[in-house]
PDB file of C-alpha atoms in Angstrom:
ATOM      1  CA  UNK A  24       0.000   0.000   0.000  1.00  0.00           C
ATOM      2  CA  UNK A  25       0.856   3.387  -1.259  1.00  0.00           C
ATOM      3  CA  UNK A  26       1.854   6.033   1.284  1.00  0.00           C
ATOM      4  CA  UNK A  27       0.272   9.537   1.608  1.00  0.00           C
ATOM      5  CA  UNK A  28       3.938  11.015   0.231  1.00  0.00           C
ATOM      6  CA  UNK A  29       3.582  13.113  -2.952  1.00  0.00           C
ATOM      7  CA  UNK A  30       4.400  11.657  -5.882  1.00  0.00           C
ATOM      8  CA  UNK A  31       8.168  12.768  -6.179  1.00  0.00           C
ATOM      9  CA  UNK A  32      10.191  11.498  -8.681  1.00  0.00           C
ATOM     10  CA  UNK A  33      13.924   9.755  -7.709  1.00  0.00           C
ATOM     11  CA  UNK A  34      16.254   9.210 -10.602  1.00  0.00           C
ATOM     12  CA  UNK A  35      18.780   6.572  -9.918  1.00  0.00           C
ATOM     13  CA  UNK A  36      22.197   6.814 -11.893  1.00  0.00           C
ATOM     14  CA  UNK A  37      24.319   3.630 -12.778  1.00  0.00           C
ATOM     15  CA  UNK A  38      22.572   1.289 -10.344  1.00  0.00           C
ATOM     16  CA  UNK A  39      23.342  -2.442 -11.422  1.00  0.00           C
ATOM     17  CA  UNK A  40      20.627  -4.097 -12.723  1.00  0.00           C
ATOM     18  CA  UNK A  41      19.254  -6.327 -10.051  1.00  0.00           C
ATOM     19  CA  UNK A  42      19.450  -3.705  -7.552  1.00  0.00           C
ATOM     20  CA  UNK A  43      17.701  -1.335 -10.218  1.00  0.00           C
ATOM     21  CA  UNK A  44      14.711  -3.107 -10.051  1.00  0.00           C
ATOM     22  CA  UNK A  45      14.456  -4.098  -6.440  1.00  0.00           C
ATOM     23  CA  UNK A  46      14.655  -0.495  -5.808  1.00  0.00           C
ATOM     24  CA  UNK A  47      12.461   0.725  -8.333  1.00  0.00           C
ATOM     25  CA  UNK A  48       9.571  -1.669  -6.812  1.00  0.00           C
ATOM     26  CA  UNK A  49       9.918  -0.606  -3.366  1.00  0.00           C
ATOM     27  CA  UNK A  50       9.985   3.504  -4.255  1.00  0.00           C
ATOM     28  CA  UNK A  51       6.515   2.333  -6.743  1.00  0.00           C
ATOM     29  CA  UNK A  52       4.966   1.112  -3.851  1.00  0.00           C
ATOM     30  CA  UNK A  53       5.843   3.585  -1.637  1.00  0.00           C
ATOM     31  CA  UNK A  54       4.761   6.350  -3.688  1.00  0.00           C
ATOM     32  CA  UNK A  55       7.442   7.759  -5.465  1.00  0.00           C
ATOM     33  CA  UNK A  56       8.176   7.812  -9.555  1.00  0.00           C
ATOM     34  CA  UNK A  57      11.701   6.356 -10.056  1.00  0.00           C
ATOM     35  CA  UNK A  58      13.684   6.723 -13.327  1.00  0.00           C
ATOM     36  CA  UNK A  59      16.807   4.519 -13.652  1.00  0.00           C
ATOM     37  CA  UNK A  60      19.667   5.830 -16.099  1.00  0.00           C
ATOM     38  CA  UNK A  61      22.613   3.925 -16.842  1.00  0.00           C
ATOM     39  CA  UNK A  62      25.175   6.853 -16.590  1.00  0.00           C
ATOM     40  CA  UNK A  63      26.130  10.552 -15.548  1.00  0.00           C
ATOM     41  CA  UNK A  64      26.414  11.792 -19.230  1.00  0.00           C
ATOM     42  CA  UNK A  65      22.903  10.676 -19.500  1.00  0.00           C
ATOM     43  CA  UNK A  66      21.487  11.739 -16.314  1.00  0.00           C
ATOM     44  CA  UNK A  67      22.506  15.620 -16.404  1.00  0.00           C
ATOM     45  CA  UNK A  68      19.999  16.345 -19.286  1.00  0.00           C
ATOM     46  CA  UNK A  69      16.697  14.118 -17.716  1.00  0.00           C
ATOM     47  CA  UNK A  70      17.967  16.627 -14.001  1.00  0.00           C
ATOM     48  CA  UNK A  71      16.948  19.811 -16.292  1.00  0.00           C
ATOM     49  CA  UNK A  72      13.980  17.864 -17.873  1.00  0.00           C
ATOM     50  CA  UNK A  73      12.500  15.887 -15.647  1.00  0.00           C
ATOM     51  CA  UNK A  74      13.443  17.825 -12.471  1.00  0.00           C
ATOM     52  CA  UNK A  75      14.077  15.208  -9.599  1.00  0.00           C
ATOM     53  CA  UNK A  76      13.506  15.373  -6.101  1.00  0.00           C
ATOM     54  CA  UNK A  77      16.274  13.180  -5.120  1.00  0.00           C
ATOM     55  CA  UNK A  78      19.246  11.353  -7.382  1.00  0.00           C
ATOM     56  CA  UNK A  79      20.439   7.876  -6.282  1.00  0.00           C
ATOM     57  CA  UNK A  80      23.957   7.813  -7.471  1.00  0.00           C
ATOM     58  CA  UNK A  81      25.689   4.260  -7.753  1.00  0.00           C
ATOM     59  CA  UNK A  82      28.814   3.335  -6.205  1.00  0.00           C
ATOM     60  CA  UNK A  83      31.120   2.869  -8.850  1.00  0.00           C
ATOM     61  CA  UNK A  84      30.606   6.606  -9.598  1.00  0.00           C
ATOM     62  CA  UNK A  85      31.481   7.725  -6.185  1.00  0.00           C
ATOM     63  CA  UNK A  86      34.885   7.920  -6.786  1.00  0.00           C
ATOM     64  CA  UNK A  87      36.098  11.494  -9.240  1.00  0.00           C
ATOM     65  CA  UNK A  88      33.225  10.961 -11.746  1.00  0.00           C
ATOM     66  CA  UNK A  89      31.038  10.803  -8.675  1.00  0.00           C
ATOM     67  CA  UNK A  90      32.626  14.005  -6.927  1.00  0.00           C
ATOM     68  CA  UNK A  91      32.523  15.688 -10.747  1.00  0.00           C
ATOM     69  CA  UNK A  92      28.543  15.018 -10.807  1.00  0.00           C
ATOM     70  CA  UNK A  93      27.908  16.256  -7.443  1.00  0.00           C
ATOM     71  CA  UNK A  94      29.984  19.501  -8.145  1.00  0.00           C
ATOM     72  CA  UNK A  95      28.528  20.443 -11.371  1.00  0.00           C
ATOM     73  CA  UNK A  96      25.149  20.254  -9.982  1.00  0.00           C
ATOM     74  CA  UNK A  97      25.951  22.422  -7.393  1.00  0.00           C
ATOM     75  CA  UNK A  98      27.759  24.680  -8.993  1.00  0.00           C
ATOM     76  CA  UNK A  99      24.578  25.136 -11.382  1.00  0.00           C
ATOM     77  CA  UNK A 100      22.680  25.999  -8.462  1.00  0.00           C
ATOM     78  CA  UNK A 101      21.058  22.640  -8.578  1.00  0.00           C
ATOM     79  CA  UNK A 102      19.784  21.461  -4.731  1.00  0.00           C
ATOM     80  CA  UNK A 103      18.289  17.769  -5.300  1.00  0.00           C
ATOM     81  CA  UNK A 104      19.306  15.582  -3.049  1.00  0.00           C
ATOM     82  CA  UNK A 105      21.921  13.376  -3.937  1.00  0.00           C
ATOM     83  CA  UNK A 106      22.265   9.506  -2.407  1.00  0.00           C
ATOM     84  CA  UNK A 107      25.292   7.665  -2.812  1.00  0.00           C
ATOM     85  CA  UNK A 108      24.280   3.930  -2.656  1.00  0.00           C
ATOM     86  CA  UNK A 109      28.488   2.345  -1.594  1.00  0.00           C
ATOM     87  CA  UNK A 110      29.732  -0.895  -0.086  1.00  0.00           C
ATOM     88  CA  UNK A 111      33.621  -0.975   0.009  1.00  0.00           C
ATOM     89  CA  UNK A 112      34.458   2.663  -0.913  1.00  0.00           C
ATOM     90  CA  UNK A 113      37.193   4.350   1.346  1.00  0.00           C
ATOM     91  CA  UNK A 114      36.420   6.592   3.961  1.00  0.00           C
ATOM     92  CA  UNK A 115      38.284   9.649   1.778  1.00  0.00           C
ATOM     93  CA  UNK A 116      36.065   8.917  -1.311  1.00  0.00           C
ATOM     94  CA  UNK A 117      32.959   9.142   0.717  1.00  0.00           C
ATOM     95  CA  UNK A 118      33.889  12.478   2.388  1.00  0.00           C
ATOM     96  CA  UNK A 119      35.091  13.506  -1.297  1.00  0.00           C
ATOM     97  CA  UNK A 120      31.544  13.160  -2.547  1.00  0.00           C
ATOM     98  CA  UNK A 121      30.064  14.122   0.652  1.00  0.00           C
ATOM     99  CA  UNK A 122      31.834  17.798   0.610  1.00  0.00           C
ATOM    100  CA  UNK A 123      31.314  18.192  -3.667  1.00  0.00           C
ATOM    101  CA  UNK A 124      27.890  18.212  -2.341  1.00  0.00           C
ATOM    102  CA  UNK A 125      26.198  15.029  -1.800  1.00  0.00           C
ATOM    103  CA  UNK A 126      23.305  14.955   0.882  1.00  0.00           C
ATOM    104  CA  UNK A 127      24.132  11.038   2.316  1.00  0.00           C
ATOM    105  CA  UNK A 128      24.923   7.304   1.673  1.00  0.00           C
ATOM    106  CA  UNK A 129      23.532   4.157   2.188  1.00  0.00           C
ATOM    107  CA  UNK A 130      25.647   1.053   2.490  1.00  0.00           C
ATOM    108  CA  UNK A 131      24.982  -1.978   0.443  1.00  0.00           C
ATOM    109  CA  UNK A 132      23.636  -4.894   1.129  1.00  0.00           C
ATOM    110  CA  UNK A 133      20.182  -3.796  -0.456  1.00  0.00           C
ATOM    111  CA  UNK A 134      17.693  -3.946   2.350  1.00  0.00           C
ATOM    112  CA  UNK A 135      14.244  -2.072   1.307  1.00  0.00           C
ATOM    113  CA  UNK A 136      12.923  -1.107   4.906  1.00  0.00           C
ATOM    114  CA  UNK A 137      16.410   0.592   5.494  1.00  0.00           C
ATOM    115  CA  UNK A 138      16.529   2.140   2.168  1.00  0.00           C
ATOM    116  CA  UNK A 139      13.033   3.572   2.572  1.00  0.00           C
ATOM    117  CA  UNK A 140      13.739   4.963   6.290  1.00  0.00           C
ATOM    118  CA  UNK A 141      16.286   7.173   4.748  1.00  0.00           C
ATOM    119  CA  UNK A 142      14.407   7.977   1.307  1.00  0.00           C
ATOM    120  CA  UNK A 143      11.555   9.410   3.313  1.00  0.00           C
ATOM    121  CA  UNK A 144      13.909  11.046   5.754  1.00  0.00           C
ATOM    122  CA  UNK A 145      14.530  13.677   2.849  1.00  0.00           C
ATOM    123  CA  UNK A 146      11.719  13.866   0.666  1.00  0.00           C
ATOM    124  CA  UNK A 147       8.752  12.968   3.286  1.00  0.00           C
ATOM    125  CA  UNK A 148       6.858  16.376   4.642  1.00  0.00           C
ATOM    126  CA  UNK A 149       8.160  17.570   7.825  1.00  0.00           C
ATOM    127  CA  UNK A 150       6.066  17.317  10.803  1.00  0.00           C
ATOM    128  CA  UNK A 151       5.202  21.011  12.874  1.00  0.00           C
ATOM    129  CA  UNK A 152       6.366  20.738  16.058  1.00  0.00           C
ATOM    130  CA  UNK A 153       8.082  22.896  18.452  1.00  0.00           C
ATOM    131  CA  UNK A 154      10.416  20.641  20.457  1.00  0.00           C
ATOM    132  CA  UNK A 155      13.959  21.391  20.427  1.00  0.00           C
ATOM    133  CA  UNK A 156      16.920  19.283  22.269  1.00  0.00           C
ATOM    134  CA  UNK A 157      19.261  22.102  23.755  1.00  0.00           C
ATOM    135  CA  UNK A 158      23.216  22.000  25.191  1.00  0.00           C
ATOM    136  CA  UNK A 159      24.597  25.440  25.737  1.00  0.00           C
ATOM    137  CA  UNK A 160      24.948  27.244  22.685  1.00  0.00           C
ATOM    138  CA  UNK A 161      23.738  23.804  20.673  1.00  0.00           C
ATOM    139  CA  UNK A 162      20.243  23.921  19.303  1.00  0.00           C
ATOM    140  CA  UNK A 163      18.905  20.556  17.425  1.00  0.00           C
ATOM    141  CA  UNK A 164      15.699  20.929  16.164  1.00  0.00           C
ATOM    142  CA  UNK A 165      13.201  17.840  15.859  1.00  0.00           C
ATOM    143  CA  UNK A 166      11.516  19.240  13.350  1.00  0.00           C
ATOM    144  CA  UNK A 167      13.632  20.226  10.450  1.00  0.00           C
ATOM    145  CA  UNK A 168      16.361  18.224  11.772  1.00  0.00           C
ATOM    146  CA  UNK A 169      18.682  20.967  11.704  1.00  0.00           C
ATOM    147  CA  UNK A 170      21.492  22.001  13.889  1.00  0.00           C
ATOM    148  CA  UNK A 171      22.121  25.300  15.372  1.00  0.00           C
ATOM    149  CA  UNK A 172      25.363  26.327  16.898  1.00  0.00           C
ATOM    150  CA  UNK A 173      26.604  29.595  17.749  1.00  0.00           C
ATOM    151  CA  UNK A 174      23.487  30.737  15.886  1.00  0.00           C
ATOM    152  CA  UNK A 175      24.562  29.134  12.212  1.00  0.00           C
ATOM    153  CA  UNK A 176      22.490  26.518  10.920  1.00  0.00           C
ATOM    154  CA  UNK A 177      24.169  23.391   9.714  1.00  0.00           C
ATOM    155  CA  UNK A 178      22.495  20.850   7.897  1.00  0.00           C
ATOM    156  CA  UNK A 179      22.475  17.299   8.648  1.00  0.00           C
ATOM    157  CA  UNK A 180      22.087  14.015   7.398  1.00  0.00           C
ATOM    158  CA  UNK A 181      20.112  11.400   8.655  1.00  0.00           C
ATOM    159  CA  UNK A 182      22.678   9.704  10.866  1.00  0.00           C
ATOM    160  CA  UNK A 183      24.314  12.434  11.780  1.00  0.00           C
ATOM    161  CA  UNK A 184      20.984  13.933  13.262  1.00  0.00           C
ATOM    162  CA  UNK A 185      20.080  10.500  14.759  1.00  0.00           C
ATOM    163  CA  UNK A 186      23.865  10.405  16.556  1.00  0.00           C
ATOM    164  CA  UNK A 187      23.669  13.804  17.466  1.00  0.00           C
ATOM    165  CA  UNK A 188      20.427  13.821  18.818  1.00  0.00           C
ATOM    166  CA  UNK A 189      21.466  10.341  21.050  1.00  0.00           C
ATOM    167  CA  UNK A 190      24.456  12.139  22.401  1.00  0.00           C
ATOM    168  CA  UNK A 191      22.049  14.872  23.502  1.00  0.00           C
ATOM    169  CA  UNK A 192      20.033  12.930  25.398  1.00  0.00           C
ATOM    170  CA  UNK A 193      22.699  11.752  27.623  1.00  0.00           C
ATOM    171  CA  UNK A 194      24.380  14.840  27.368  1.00  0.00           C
ATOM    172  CA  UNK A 195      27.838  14.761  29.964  1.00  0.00           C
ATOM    173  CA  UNK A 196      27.141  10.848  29.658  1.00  0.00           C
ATOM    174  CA  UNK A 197      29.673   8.584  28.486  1.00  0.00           C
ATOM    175  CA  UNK A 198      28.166   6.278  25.750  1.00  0.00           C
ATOM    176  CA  UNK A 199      29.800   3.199  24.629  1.00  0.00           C
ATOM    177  CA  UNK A 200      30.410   2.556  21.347  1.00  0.00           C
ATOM    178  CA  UNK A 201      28.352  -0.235  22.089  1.00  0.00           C
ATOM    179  CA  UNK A 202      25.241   1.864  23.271  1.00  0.00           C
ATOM    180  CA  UNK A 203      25.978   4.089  19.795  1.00  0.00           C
ATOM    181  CA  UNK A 204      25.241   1.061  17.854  1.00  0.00           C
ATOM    182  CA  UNK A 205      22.228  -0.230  19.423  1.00  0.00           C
ATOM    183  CA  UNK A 206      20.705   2.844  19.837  1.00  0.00           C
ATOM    184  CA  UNK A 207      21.598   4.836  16.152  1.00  0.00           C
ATOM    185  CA  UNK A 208      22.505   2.240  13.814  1.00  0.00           C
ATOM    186  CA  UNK A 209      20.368  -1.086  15.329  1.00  0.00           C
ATOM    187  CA  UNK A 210      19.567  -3.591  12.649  1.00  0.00           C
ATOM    188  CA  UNK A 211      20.936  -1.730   9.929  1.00  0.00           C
ATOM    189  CA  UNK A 212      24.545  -1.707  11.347  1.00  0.00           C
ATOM    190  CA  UNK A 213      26.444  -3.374   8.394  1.00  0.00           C
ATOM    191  CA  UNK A 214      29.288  -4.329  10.517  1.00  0.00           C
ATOM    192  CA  UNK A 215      31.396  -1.456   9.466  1.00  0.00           C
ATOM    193  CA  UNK A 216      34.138  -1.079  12.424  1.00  0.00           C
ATOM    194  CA  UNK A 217      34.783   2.512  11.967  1.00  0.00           C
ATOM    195  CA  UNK A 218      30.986   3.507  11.128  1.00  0.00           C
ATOM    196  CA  UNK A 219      30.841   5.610  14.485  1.00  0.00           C
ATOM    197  CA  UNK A 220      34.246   7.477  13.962  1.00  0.00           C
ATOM    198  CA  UNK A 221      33.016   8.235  10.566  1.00  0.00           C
ATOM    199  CA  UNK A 222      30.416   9.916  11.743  1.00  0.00           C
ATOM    200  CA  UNK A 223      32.000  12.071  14.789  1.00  0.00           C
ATOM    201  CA  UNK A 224      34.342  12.910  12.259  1.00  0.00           C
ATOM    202  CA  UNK A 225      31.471  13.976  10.134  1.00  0.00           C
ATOM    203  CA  UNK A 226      29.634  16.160  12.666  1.00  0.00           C
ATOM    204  CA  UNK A 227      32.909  17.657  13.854  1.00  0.00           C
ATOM    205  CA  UNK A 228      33.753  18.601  10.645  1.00  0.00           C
ATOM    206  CA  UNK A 229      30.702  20.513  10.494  1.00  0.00           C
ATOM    207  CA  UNK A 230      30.394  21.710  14.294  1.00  0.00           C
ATOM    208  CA  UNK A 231      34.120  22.822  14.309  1.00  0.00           C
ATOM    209  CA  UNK A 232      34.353  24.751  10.819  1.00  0.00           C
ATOM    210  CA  UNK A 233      35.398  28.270  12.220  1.00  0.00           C
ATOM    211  CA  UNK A 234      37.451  27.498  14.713  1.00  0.00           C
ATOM    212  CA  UNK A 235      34.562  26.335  17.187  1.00  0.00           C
ATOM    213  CA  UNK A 236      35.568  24.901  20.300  1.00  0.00           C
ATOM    214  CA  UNK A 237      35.223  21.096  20.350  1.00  0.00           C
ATOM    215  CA  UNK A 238      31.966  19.396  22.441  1.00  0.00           C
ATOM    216  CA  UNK A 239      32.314  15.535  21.001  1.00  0.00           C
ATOM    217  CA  UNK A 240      34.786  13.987  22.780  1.00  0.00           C
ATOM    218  CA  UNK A 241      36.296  10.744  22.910  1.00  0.00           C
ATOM    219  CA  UNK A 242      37.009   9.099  25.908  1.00  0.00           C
ATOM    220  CA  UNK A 243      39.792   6.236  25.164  1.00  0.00           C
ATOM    221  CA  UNK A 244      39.101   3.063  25.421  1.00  0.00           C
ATOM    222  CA  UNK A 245      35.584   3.378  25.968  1.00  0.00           C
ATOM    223  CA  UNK A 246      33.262   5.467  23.352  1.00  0.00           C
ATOM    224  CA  UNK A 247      32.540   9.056  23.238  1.00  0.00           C
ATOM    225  CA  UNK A 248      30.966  12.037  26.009  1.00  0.00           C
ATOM    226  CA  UNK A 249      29.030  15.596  24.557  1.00  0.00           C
ATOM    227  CA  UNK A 250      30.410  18.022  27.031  1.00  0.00           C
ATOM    228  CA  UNK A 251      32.223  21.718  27.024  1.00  0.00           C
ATOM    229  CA  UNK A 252      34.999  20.469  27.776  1.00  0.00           C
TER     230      UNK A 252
END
């Protein structure tokens, strides 16, 4: 059954076959209109005709033709959504992608309920609600799942928000990088070892730019504390 989600339309952009068409199903029945392409060169021209809401962007393109794409849309003023869909990609091409201009990833192996949860993070209509989680000069709001700090708004992705957000729960608590896992990633943890430092790196990267002082820390040996100092 058909959610009550607009109708937007998802392009996806070198997705192998088999994959293709599992995802194409599951965004059908969910509501959205997905067009698969089998390449950048011919994706850039259906962006300006057909006007996506989101681009699913394959793997093997998230490498320079990957960080080219994302650039070049930007640069064109372009503000789609862009989804890398990775499974064994290094840590530096991810971040490449990530700062060209890409919105998030999602880690294969194809699972729909997963990929779903994180379409419909993006493109599903925000709900109005007032509640905010606050740490000193940190503002995340529950609603549109941005982050204030130091009064400039930083976007997130959908991780980052849901790590964030668990860290400032327990704020001045330290949370095992067991406790991270079950509580952020759950069932969809792929068994990456390094998926929480990813992560911390990501949000510090974006908490930090202009010499802001640092409030993730990592406690040695054990996981990782939101505090002043």
């Amino acid at each position: 059954m058909s959610t009550s989600v607009p109708s937007s339309s998802i392009l996806l952009v070198g997705i192998e076959e088999n994959i293709a068409k599992l995802a194409s199903a599951d965004l059908k029945e969910a509501g959205y209109r997905p067009l698969s392409v089998p390449s950048i060169d011919i994706a850039f021209p259906e962006v300006k005709s057909w006007q996506p809401a989101m681009i699913i962007l394959d793997r093997f393109l998230a490498a320079e033709a990957g960080v080219n794409f994302c650039s070049r849309l930007r640069s064109q003023g372009s503000r789609v959504y862009i989804i890398l869909l990775v499974s064994q990609e290094t840590l530096e091409e991810r971040l490449a992608c990530l700062e060209a201009g890409a919105d998030d990833y999602f880690l294969k192996p194809y699972n729909s309920q997963s990929f779903l949860k994180l379409i419909r993070f993006y493109l599903q209509p925000l709900e109005i609600t007032p509640e905010q989680l606050r740490f000193g000069d940190l503002v995340l709001d529950l609603a549109s799942r941005r982050l204030s700090y130091k009064n400039k708004n930083i976007e997130l992705t959908m991780k980052e928000f849901e790590l964030l957000r668990y860290l400032m729960i327990h704020p001045k608590e330290v949370l095992s990088r067991e406790q991270i896992l079950e509580n952020v990633w759950g069932d969809e943890f792929r068994g990456e070892s390094n998926v929480i430092e990813v992560y911390i790196r990501y949000l510090r990267l974006k908490m930090e730019a202009g010499g802001q002082k640092r409030l993730i820390h990592t406690v040695r040996g054990v996981g990782y504390v939101l505090r002043e100092s």
